[in-house]
Amino acid sequence: MENHVSSSGEDQLFQLDGEHIMLREFIAEDLDRFHSLTWQPEIHSCLPGWNVSKDTRKEWLLQYEIPETKRFLQAVKQKEDVGELRLRMGIILKETGELIGWCCSGIKDELPWPNREIMYAVSKDHRGRGYAAQAAQAMIRYLFDQADVEALCAVALVRNLPSNRVLEKCGFDFQGRLEIEQDEYNSYVLRRSNGEKAMTE
């Protein structure tokens, strides 16, 4: 499965391919759906702080998230260091074209190196079907193969068993437990040198 650029009207949208889903860079038209997903209790209970007002979400999406993703993609295209740039992509269900979640990568300041994190969320209506793992694997392949990332970290709330299973399925190695803002998380690392497990599915 490969990353590719597809045409949508006059815009060229970057996509990463998965079996039943694809990752696509966010567009302005995603706002309503993206906002509604962040307010699902099943999501914001595991991602505190994501359920902001629609005006705030609009400002973040249009002023920061979409432009920064384009800078990330441009840096990779030009073989430049992505540094602390963040990459944020929507999870799109191939069968319907519906935005069902997101998968992102950025620096997580609370963690020691390697602290480029991968994180994801999937709608309550589409869980238990392997979509989060497909999204994470597509992101991992891209970051290791194209963005010259050496290692990725991830954290999952101890109580969030499905998210922990996704990370284990993707080949992440458990590092221990840590506390972030009074919540207890499992901490994981995946290094490019042993990332073959993430590439095989």
XYZ file of C-alpha atoms in Angstrom:
201
model
C 0.000 0.000 0.000
C 1.420 3.346 -1.004
C 0.944 7.018 -0.307
C -0.321 9.010 -3.222
C -1.822 12.322 -4.221
C -5.332 12.369 -5.554
C -7.260 15.144 -7.210
C -10.341 16.693 -5.615
C -11.598 19.538 -7.755
C -8.727 22.001 -8.063
C -7.014 20.782 -4.906
C -4.429 18.045 -4.723
C -5.051 16.060 -1.561
C -2.431 13.820 -0.021
C -3.629 10.351 0.969
C -2.220 7.244 2.611
C -3.812 3.939 1.711
C -5.128 1.257 4.062
C -7.165 -1.869 3.411
C -10.621 -0.489 4.203
C -9.710 3.090 5.074
C -7.446 5.804 3.815
C -5.824 8.727 5.543
C -6.467 12.071 3.889
C -5.260 15.527 4.818
C -8.034 17.564 6.415
C -10.002 20.089 4.371
C -12.282 22.928 5.487
C -15.364 20.890 4.602
C -14.460 18.383 7.325
C -15.237 20.889 10.083
C -18.792 19.832 10.981
C -18.053 16.124 11.002
C -14.725 16.551 12.775
C -16.338 18.705 15.469
C -19.142 16.200 16.036
C -16.640 13.351 16.417
C -14.659 15.227 19.064
C -17.834 15.539 21.140
C -18.542 11.811 21.218
C -18.094 10.837 24.896
C -16.303 7.680 23.806
C -13.630 9.881 22.202
C -13.225 12.848 24.525
C -13.152 10.615 27.603
C -9.891 9.213 26.203
C -8.661 12.463 24.620
C -9.275 15.191 27.202
C -9.367 18.688 25.773
C -10.406 17.744 22.250
C -14.085 18.635 22.772
C -13.767 22.387 22.330
C -16.372 24.793 20.965
C -17.063 24.756 17.239
C -15.584 28.243 16.842
C -12.362 27.101 18.507
C -12.279 23.922 16.423
C -12.766 26.000 13.258
C -9.914 28.330 14.194
C -7.593 25.419 15.026
C -8.460 23.510 11.861
C -8.236 26.390 9.392
C -5.518 28.526 10.957
C -3.168 25.908 12.377
C -3.885 22.258 11.629
C -4.424 22.322 7.852
C -1.556 24.768 7.161
C 0.881 22.889 9.400
C 0.056 19.581 7.727
C 0.826 21.169 4.364
C 4.162 22.391 5.719
C 4.929 18.885 7.005
C 4.121 17.301 3.642
C 6.161 19.920 1.805
C 9.151 19.321 4.073
C 8.988 15.584 3.361
C 8.642 16.204 -0.371
C 11.747 18.411 -0.313
C 13.684 15.902 1.853
C 13.882 18.395 4.715
C 13.760 17.700 8.444
C 10.171 17.840 9.705
C 11.424 19.012 13.087
C 8.510 19.660 15.417
C 5.894 19.999 12.673
C 2.677 18.060 13.193
C 0.894 15.873 10.670
C -2.877 15.555 11.059
C -4.983 13.390 8.755
C -8.586 12.273 8.689
C -9.526 8.589 8.579
C -11.861 8.074 5.625
C -13.934 4.926 5.171
C -13.348 3.848 1.572
C -16.773 2.286 1.141
C -18.696 5.480 1.904
C -16.190 8.352 1.859
C -17.190 9.193 5.439
C -14.792 10.854 7.874
C -14.748 8.404 10.793
C -11.753 9.581 12.800
C -8.226 10.907 12.623
C -4.614 9.855 12.935
C -1.908 12.358 13.835
C 1.773 12.643 14.627
C 3.536 15.361 16.579
C 5.998 16.043 19.351
C 4.718 15.152 22.823
C 6.527 17.404 25.250
C 5.672 15.298 28.305
C 7.831 12.416 27.065
C 11.600 11.997 26.758
C 13.110 11.194 23.371
C 11.850 9.566 21.238
C 8.869 11.843 21.636
C 7.344 12.003 18.163
C 3.954 10.572 18.995
C 1.396 8.780 16.904
C -2.217 9.021 18.027
C -5.629 8.152 16.621
C -9.363 8.172 17.291
C -12.250 6.387 15.596
C -15.984 7.079 15.828
C -17.996 4.963 18.241
C -20.000 3.753 15.230
C -16.977 2.196 13.539
C -15.014 0.561 16.333
C -13.954 -3.054 16.579
C -13.289 -3.398 12.841
C -9.546 -2.820 12.738
C -9.741 0.689 11.276
C -7.569 2.313 13.958
C -4.827 -0.264 13.397
C -5.006 0.214 9.619
C -4.717 3.974 10.062
C -1.813 3.704 12.495
C 0.034 1.271 10.231
C -0.368 3.574 7.221
C 0.964 6.497 9.249
C 3.872 4.449 10.603
C 4.913 3.306 7.122
C 4.860 6.875 5.856
C 6.814 8.342 8.770
C 9.489 5.644 8.673
C 9.785 5.354 4.884
C 9.303 8.943 3.766
C 9.769 11.334 6.695
C 13.038 9.837 7.969
C 11.632 9.339 11.455
C 13.771 6.988 13.534
C 11.360 6.180 16.363
C 7.766 6.778 17.402
C 6.162 6.860 20.798
C 2.554 6.397 21.830
C 0.580 6.551 25.025
C -2.777 5.021 25.851
C -4.854 5.348 28.972
C -4.425 2.198 31.036
C -8.199 1.764 31.056
C -8.436 2.113 27.252
C -7.879 -1.536 26.387
C -8.763 -1.250 22.658
C -6.169 1.491 22.129
C -3.517 -0.538 23.919
C -4.327 -3.517 21.688
C -3.925 -1.358 18.561
C -0.445 -0.295 19.645
C 0.547 -3.858 20.424
C -0.771 -5.018 17.050
C 1.305 -2.321 15.350
C 4.466 -3.639 16.971
C 5.006 -1.010 19.674
C 7.049 -2.121 22.683
C 5.651 -1.421 26.151
C 7.912 0.901 28.160
C 6.030 1.288 31.416
C 3.405 3.482 33.006
C 3.409 7.234 33.473
C 1.088 9.916 34.751
C 0.017 12.855 32.586
C -2.324 15.446 34.079
C -3.439 12.995 36.795
C -4.320 10.223 34.338
C -2.360 6.953 34.156
C -1.067 5.906 30.747
C 0.815 2.988 29.255
C 3.839 4.212 27.316
C 5.108 2.552 24.110
C 7.954 2.961 21.613
C 8.435 1.658 18.075
C 11.829 2.070 16.421
C 12.335 1.990 12.672
C 14.994 -0.704 13.061
C 12.396 -3.150 14.405
C 9.317 -1.695 12.753
C 8.840 -4.561 10.297
C 5.997 -5.850 12.445
C 4.045 -2.710 11.654
C 4.567 -3.092 7.930
C 3.314 -6.616 7.477
C -0.425 -6.045 7.879
